[in-house]
PDB file of C-alpha atoms and ligand atoms in Angstrom:
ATOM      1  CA  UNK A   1      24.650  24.628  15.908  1.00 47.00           C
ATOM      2  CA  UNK A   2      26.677  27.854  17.884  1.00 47.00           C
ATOM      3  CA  UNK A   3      29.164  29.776  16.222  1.00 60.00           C
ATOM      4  CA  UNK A   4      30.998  29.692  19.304  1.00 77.00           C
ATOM      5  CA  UNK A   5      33.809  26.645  19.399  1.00 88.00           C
ATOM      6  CA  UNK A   6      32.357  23.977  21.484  1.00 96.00           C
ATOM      7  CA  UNK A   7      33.979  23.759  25.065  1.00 98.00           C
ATOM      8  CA  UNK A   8      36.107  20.644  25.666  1.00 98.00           C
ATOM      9  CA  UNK A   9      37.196  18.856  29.129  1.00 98.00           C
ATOM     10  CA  UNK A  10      39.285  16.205  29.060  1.00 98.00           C
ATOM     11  CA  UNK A  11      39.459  13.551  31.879  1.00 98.00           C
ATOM     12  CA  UNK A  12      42.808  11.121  31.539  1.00 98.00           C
ATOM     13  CA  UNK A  13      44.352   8.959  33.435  1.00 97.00           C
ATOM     14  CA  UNK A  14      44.985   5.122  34.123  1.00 97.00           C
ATOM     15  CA  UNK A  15      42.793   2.088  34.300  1.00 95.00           C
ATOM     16  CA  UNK A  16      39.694   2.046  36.801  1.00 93.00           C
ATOM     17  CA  UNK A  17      40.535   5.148  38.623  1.00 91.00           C
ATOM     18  CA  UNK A  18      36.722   6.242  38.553  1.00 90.00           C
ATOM     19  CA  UNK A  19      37.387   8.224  35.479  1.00 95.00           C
ATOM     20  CA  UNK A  20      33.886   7.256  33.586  1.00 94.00           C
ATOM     21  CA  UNK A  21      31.665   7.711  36.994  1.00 94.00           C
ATOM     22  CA  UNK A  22      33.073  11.493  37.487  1.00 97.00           C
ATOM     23  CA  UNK A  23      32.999  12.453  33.822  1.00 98.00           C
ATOM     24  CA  UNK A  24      29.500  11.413  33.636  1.00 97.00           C
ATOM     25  CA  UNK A  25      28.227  13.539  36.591  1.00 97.00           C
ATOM     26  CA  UNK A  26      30.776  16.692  35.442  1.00 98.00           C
ATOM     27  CA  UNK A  27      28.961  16.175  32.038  1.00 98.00           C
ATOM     28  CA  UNK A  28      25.322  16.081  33.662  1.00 97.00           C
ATOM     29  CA  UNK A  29      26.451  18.804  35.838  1.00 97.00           C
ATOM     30  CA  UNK A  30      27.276  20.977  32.819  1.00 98.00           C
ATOM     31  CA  UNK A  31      24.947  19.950  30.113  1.00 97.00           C
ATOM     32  CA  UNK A  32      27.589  18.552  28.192  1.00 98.00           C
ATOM     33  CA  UNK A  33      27.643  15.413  26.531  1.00 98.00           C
ATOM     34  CA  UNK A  34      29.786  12.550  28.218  1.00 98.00           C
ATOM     35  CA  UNK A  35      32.185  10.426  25.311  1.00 98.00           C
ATOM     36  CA  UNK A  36      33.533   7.490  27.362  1.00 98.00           C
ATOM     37  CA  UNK A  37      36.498   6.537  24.477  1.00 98.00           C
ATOM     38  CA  UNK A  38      37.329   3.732  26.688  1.00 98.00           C
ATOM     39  CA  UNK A  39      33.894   1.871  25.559  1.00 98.00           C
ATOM     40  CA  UNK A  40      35.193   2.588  22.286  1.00 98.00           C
ATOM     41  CA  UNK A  41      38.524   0.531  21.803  1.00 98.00           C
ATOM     42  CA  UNK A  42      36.546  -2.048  24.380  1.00 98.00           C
ATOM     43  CA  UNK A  43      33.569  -2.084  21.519  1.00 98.00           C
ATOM     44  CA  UNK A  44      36.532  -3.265  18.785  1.00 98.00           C
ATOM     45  CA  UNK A  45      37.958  -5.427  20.828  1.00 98.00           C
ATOM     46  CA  UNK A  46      34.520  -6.982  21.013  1.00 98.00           C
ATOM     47  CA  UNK A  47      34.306  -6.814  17.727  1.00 98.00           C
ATOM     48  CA  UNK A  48      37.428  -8.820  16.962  1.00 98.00           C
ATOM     49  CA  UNK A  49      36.790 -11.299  19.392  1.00 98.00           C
ATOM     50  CA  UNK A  50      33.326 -12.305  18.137  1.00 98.00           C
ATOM     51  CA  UNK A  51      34.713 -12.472  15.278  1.00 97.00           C
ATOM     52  CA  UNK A  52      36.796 -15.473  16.246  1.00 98.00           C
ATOM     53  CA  UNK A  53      40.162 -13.248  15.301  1.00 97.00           C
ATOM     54  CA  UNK A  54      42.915 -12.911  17.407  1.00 97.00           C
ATOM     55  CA  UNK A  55      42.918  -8.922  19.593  1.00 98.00           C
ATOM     56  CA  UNK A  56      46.509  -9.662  19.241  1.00 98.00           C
ATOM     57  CA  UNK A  57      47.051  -9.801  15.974  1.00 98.00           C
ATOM     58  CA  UNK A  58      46.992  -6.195  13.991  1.00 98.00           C
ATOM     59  CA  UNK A  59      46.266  -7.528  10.797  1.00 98.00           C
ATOM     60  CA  UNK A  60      42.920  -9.121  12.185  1.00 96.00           C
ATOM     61  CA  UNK A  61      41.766  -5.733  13.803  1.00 97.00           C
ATOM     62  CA  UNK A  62      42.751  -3.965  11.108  1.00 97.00           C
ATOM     63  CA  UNK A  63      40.530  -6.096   8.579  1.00 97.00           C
ATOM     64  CA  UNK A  64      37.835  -5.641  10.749  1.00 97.00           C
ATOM     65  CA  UNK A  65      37.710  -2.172  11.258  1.00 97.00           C
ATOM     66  CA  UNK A  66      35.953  -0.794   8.013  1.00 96.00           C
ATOM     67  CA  UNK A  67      32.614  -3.120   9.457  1.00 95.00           C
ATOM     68  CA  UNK A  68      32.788  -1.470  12.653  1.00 97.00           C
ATOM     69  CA  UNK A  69      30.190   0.889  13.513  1.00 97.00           C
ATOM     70  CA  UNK A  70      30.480   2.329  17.174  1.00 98.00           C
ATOM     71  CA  UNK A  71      27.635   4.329  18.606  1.00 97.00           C
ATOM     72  CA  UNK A  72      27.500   6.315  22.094  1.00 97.00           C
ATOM     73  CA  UNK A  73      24.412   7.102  22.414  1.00 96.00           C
ATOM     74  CA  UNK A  74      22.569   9.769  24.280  1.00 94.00           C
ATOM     75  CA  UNK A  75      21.518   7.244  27.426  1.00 95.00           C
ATOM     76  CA  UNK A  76      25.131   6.040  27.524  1.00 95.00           C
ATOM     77  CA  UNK A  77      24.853   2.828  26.372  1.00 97.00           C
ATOM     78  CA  UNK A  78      27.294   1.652  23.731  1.00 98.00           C
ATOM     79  CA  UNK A  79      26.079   0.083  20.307  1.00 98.00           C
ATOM     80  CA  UNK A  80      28.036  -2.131  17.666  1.00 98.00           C
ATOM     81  CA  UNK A  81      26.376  -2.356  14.435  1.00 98.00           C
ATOM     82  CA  UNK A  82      23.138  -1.915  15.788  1.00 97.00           C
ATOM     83  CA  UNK A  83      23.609  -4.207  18.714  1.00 97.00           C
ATOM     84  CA  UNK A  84      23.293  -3.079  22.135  1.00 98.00           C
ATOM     85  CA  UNK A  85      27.170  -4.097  23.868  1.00 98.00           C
ATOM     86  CA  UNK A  86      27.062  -2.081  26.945  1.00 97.00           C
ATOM     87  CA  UNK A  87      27.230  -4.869  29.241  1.00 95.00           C
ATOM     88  CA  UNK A  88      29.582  -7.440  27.411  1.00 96.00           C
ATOM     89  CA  UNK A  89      32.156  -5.057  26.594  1.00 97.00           C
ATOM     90  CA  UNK A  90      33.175  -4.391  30.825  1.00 94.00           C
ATOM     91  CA  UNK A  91      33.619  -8.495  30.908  1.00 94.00           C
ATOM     92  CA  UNK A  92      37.239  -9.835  31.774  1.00 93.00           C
ATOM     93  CA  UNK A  93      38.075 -11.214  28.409  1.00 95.00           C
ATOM     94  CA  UNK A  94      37.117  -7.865  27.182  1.00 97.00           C
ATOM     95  CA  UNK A  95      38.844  -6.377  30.072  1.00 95.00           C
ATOM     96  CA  UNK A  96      42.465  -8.731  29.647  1.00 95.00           C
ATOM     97  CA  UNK A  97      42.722  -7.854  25.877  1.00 98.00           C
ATOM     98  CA  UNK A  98      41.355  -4.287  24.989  1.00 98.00           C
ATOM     99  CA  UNK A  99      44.862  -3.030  25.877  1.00 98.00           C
ATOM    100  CA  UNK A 100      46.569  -4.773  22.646  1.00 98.00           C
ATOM    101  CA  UNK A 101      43.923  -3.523  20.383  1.00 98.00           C
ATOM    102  CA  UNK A 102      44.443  -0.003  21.845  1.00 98.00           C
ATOM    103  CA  UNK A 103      47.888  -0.383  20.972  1.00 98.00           C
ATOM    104  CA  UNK A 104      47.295  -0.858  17.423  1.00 98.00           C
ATOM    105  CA  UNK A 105      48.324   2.804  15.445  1.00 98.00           C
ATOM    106  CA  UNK A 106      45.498   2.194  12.529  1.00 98.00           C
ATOM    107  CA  UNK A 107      42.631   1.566  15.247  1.00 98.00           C
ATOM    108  CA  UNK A 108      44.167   4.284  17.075  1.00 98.00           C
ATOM    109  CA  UNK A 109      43.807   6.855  14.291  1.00 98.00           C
ATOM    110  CA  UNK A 110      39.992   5.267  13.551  1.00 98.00           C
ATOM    111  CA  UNK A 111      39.027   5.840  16.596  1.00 98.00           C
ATOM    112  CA  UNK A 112      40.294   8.797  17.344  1.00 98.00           C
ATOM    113  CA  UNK A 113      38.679  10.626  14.041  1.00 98.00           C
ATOM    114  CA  UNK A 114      35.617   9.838  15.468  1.00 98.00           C
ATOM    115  CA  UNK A 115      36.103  11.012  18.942  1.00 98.00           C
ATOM    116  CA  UNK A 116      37.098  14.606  17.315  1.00 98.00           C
ATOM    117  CA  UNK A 117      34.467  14.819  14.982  1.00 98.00           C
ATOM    118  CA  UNK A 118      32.217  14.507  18.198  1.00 97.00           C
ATOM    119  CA  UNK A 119      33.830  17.102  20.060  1.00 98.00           C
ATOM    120  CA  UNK A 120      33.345  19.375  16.920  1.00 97.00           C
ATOM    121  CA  UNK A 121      29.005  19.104  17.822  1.00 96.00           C
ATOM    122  CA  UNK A 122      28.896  19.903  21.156  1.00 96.00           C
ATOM    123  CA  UNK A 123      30.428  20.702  24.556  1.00 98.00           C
ATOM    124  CA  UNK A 124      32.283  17.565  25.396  1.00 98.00           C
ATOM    125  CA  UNK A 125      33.196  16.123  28.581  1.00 98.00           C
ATOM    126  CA  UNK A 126      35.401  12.992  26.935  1.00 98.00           C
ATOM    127  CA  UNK A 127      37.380  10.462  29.724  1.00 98.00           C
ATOM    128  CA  UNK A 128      40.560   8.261  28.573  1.00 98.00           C
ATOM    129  CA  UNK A 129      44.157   7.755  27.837  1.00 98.00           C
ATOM    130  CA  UNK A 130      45.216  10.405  25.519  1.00 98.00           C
ATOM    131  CA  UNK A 131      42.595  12.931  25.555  1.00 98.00           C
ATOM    132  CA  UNK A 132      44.180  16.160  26.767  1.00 98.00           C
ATOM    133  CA  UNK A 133      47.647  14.779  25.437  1.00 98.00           C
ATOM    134  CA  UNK A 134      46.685  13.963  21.611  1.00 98.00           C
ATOM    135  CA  UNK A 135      43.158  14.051  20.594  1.00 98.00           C
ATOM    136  CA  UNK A 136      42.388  17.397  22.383  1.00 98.00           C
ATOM    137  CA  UNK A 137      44.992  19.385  22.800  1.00 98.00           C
ATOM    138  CA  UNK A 138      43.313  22.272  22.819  1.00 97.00           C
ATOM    139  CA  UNK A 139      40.438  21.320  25.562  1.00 98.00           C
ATOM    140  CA  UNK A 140      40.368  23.982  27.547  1.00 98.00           C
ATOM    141  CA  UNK A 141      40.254  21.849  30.854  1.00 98.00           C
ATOM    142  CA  UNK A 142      42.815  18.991  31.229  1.00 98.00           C
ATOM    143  CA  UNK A 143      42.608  16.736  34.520  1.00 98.00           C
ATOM    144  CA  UNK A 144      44.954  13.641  35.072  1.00 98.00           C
ATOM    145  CA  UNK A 145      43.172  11.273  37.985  1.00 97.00           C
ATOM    146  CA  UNK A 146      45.093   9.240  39.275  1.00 95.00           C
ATOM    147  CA  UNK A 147      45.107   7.001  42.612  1.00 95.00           C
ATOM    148  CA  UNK A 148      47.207   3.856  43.492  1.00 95.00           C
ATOM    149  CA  UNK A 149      46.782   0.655  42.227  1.00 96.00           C
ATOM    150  CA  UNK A 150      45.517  -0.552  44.978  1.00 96.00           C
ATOM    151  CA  UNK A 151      42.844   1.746  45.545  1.00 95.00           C
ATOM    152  CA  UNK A 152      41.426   1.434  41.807  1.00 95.00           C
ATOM    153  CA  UNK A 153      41.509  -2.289  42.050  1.00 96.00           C
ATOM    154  CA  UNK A 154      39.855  -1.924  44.774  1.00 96.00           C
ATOM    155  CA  UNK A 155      37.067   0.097  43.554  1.00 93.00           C
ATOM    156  CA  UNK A 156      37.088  -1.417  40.091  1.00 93.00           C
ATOM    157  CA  UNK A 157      36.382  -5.489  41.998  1.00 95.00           C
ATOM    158  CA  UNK A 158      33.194  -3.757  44.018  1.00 95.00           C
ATOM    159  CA  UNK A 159      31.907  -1.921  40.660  1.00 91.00           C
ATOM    160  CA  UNK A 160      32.850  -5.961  39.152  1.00 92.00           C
ATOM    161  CA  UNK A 161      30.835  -7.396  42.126  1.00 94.00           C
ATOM    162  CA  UNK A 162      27.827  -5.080  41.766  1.00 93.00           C
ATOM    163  CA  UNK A 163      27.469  -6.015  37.900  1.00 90.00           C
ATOM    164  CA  UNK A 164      27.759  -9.614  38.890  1.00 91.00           C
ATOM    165  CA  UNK A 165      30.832  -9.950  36.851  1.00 88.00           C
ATOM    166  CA  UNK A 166      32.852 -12.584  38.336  1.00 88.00           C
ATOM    167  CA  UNK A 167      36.853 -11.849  39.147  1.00 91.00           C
ATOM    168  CA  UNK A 168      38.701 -12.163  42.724  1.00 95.00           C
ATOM    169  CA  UNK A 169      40.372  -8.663  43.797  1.00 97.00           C
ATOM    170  CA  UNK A 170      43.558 -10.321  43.219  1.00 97.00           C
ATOM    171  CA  UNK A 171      42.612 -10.824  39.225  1.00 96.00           C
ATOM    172  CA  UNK A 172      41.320  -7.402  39.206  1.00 96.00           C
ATOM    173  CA  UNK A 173      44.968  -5.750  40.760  1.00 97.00           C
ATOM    174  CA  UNK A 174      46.740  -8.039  37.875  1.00 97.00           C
ATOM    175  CA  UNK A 175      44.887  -6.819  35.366  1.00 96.00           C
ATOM    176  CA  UNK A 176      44.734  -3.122  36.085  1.00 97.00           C
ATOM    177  CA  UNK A 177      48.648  -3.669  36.306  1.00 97.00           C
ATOM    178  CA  UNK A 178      48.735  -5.052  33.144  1.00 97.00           C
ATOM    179  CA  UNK A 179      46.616  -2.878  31.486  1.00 97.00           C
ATOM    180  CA  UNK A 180      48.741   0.217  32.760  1.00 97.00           C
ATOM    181  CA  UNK A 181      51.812  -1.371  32.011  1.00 98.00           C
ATOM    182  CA  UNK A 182      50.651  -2.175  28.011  1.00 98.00           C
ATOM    183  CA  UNK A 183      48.924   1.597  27.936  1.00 98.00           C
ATOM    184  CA  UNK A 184      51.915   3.533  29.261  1.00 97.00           C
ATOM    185  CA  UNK A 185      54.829   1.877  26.854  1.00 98.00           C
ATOM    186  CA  UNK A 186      52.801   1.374  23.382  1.00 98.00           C
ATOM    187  CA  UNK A 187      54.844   3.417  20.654  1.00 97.00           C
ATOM    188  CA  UNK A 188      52.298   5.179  19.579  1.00 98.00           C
ATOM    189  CA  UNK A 189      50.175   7.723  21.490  1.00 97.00           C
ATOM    190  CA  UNK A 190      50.227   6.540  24.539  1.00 97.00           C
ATOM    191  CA  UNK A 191      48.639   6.956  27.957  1.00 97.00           C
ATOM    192  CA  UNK A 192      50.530  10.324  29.697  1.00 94.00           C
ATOM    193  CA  UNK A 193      49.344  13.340  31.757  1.00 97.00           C
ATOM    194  CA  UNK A 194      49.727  16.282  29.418  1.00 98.00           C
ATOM    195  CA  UNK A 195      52.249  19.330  30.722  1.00 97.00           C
ATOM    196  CA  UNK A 196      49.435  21.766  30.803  1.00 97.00           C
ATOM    197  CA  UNK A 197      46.985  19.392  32.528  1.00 98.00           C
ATOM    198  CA  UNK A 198      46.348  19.235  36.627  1.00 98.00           C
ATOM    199  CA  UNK A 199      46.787  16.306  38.410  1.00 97.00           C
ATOM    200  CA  UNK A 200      43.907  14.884  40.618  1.00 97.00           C
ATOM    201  CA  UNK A 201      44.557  12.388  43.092  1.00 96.00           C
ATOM    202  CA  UNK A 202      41.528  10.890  44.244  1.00 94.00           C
ATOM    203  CA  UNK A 203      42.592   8.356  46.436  1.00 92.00           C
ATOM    204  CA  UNK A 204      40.717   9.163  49.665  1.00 92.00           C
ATOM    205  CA  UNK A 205      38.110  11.650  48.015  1.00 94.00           C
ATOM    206  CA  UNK A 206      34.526  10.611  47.142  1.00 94.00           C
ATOM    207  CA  UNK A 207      32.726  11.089  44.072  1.00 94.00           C
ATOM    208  CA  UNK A 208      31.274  14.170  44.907  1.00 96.00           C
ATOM    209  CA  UNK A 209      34.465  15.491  46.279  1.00 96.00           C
ATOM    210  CA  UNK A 210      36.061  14.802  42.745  1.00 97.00           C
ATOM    211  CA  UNK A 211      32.874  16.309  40.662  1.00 97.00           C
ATOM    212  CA  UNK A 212      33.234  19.525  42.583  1.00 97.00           C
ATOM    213  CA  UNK A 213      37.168  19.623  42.322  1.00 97.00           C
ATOM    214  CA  UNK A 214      36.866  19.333  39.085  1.00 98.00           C
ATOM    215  CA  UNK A 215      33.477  21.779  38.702  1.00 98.00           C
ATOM    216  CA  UNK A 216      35.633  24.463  40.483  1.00 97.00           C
ATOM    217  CA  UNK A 217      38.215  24.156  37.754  1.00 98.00           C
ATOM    218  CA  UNK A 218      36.205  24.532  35.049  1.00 98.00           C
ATOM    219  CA  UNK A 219      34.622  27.664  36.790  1.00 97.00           C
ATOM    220  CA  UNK A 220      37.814  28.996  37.003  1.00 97.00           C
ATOM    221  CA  UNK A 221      38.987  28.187  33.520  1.00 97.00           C
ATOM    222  CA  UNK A 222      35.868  29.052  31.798  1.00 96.00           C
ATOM    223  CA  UNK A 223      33.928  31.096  33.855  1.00 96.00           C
ATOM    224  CA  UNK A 224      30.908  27.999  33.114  1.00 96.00           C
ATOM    225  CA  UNK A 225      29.232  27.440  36.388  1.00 94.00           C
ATOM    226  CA  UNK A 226      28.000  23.656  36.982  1.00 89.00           C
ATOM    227  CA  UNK A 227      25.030  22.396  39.117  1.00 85.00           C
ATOM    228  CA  UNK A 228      26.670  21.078  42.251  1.00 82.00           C
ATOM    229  CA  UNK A 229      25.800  17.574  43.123  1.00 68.00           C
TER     230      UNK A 229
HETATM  231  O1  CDP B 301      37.306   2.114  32.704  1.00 96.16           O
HETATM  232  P1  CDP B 301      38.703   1.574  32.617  1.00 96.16           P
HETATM  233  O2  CDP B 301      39.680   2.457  33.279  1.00 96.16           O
HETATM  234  O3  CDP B 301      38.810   0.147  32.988  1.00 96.16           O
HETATM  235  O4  CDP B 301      39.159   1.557  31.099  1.00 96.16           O
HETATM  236  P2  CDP B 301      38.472   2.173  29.841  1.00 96.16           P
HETATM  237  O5  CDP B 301      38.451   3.669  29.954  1.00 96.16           O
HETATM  238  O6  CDP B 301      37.212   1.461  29.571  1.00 96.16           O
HETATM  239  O7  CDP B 301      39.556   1.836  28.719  1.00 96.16           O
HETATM  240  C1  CDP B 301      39.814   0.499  28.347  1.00 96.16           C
HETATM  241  C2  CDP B 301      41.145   0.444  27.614  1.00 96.16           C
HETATM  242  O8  CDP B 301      41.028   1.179  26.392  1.00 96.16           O
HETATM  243  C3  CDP B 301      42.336   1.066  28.313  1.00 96.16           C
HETATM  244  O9  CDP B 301      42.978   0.184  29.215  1.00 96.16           O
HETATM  245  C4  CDP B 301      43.233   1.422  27.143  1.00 96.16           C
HETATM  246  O10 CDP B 301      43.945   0.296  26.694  1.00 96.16           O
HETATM  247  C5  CDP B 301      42.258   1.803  26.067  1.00 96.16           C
HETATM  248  N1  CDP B 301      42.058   3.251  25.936  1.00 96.16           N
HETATM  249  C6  CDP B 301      42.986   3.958  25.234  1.00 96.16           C
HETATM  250  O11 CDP B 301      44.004   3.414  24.830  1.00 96.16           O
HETATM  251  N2  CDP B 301      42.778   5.279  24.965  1.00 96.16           N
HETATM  252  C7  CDP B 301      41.698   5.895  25.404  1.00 96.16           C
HETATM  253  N3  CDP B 301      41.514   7.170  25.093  1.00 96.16           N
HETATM  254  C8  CDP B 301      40.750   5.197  26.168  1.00 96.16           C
HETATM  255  C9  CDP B 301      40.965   3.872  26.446  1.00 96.16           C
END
């Protein structure tokens, strides 16, 4: 391992605004390794739900927790003890609950050991809620993404139709709603742009447009030069 302290970038911002997508490329751009902490709380809520427990109640979660084993691994595909749950963790059940477990301090502080212990092996590029504002803080590149609600409902109901998972854009807009709404007010550590992070609307940008805004930044902040895409 380097001597050097690993680089960090940190990619908020609210539900289905493309967040994953971007920090994947940035990632591959960089040779950094990608940490999508959304598939993380969606992994435990998976948990607690094939469990036959209740996502809503803490005490359930909470008595789960210690048989939860969460692995990201290198191809991006998301294990539970030893069980490949890439796919069924993005379904709407998942989708309509993940927000309470979030909520929950004691997963909270679970998860978020883990995610720092990861960013303590290598050069991270790690996408969620409260990366740049609370489990980072010192990631030396901080974006916020954000674009209207329309827009990521939008492109969260094609990415839904392309994985043949099945939800009408009008479920989709409720539920990204929702989802922002529960994120936003939880008591503890929740979803806000840190001060020292810039803001990215991506509304009518592409992709690319986005993985270069955000390449350029990280030039400038770190003098690390990406591959463009
Ligand atoms: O991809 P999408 O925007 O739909 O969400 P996600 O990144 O998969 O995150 C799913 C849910 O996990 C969010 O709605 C939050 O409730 C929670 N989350 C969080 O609280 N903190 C994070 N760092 C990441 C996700």
């Amino acid at each position: 391992m380097s001597e050097q302290t690993p680089i960090a970038i940190a990619i908020d911002g609210p539900a289905a605004a493309g967040k994953s997508t971007v920090a994947k490329e940035v990632a591959k751009a960089l040779g950094f390794t990608y940490i999508d902490t959304g598939a993380m709380y969606r992994a435990v809520t998976y948990a607690v739900i094939a469990a036959k427990k209740d996502p809503q109640k803490e005490e359930d979660a909470v008595a789960l927790l210690p048989n939860i084993q969460i692995d990201l691994k290198p191809d991006h595909s998301i294990w539970l003890n030893g069980e490949d749950v890439s796919k069924v963790i993005r379904t709407p059940l998942v989708s309509s609950q993940v927000s309470y477990i979030a909520a929950m301090k004691p997963v909270r502080l679970a998860m978020i050991e883990q995610q720092r212990a990861l960013a303590t092996r290598s050069n991270v590029v790690m996408d969620g809620r409260d990366i740049g504002s609370y489990v980072l803080p010192h990631a030396q590149v901080k974006i916020f993404q954000i674009a209207s609600v329309e827009c990521r409902a939008k492109r969260r109901y094609l990415e839904d139709q392309e994985k043949n998972i099945p939800a009408t854009y009008e479920e989709v807009l409720e539920e990204v709603k929702k989802r922002d709404y529960i994120d936003s007010h939880r008591d503890f550590d929740p979803l806000m742009a840190a001060p020292d992070s810039i803001s990215l609307d991506t509304s009518n940008m592409t992709v690319k447009e986005v993985v270069n805004a955000i390449l350029d930044i990280v030039k400038e902040k770190t003098g690390l030069e990406g591959e463009r895409c």
